[in-house]
């Protein structure tokens, strides 16, 4: 953001604030959510949550507006809320709807629906980053004295470091060069949370998973305007935006928790009950009712209260916020946090509302589980069971585990690379496994380079699998420059600042001359493969065929009618000579191939020599 837009932006905030104060004093209505809505939506229904002091339904009126009808006003336990059902027909045009409360006019904007989500598919390469830890593009927003947590200290791993959305916008060319086609950020919505005790340490909510006002992007990240600018500039460079959605809980400091609409707004327990984080009771045919209830309605932590999604007003609030976000920020795909702890029927309704309105959007969920059956249960699957999830894709935790096993354990009947093969052999469980999102690490996991013992050969093998297997690959910031660490003593170690993201950093690893030779080798490796896959029909659109691993060598193909890509990985500590006669079903007598990473042309591929811990990506001629 340049100086001029910054100034206009703050002027905008001040004006907005002024309008709200005036409204609050004279009308007793202090807040309406959603803060605006849209014409041209397929679903004509809108439910406004009106907050004020001692509101009376009979004092709330809609002034005539073509195509807009007031259907019903609901009162709830708490007189400070009204829920107003509107119908916005096809005839309604964008403009300012006027409500009247107790004789005072309240303006409500209807904008034209314009968002056209692009979705995600196998041609994409998604980059996950934590905005607070990536780059500081606007030092003036690092901290605010009026927020519950006014801290900012880069020397403290548990406090905010000042990274923001402008910092991401500033590095779009870096991401584009790497081959990235989509950015997923940990949540950007306001987290006006106090410091909270996590594992005995007081921490800032810089991770973003405790929303305190759904309709404001955190001003320390640059607010709604900075998010709109990032989305616009990213799209102009061919980079999509994926939003991280949290439905299960909100931050303990959320404005509506200070004066809840009703006691059943949250899942309440006689004494504090944490979720067990166990996925099994949700699909186990032998599970107890109590276990199932605790998983779903237990709280994620004491400072992230669990929303009661069976309350229809809560459900509408969450669903409308999802639609509003896609429309306001032009979101292409939707990642859902802590999927399994949500009410799964609510999740189906919510997913459907997004899919009905935006058929191209991609939605994928975080179910941190250990088996394909579980992963598929929470995703659109082929099981003949009463509960059918409509979630298009999942973050594939089982493939991640399979890759780690393949890289870190010797080959055996079930061990080593046999595990990865076995996991992928179970894709029949999913309605469409190509919609799953694969990864090697994220903000909750050890860094991949450390997981493989900082072994560069294993690093390259893991990344090659990530970028060529079926599914949509996602990276975690810094993997390309060999950022490492275990979550020891805490996850702060895997959430370190990207070197060069702050003006006073001594090195800048966004630039080749700021990276070491090894880091450049890693960056160039990722860049080569990521840019190749974008234009490879076989990888971005093709089918997947894998062969039973033999003697620690794993071979698979990605293929269409026009292109075949053969990936060979030797997980042994010794060189191997591979006779390719076993793969003729795919090779069909092909004699030559080009290795994509090295650029070497092979004139005769009847036998292929492959280095110890080596991996090859052969485009078959
Ligand atoms: Ca900042
Ligand atoms: Ca829950």
Coordinates of C-alpha atoms and ligand atoms in Angstrom, one line a residue, residues 247-249 267 275 293-300 306-309 338 340-343, ligand 2:
X247 CA -16.6 -22.7 11.7
X248 CA -16.1 -24.9 14.8
X249 CA -15.1 -22.2 17.2
X267 CA -22.1 -25.9 23.1
X275 CA -12.8 -32.4 22.7
X293 CA -20.8 -35.9 21.7
X294 CA -17.5 -35.1 23.4
X295 CA -15.5 -35.1 20.1
X296 CA -18.1 -32.8 18.4
X297 CA -19.2 -30.6 21.2
X298 CA -16.2 -30.5 23.5
X299 CA -14.2 -27.3 23.1
X300 CA -11.1 -27.2 21.0
X306 CA -17.4 -24.3 20.5
X307 CA -20.2 -22.9 18.4
X308 CA -23.6 -24.7 18.5
X309 CA -24.2 -25.2 14.8
X338 CA -10.7 -28.7 12.3
X340 CA -14.2 -33.3 12.1
X341 CA -15.2 -31.3 15.3
X342 CA -18.0 -29.5 13.4
X343 CA -21.5 -30.8 13.2
Ligands
LIG2 CA1 -17.6 -28.6 17.7

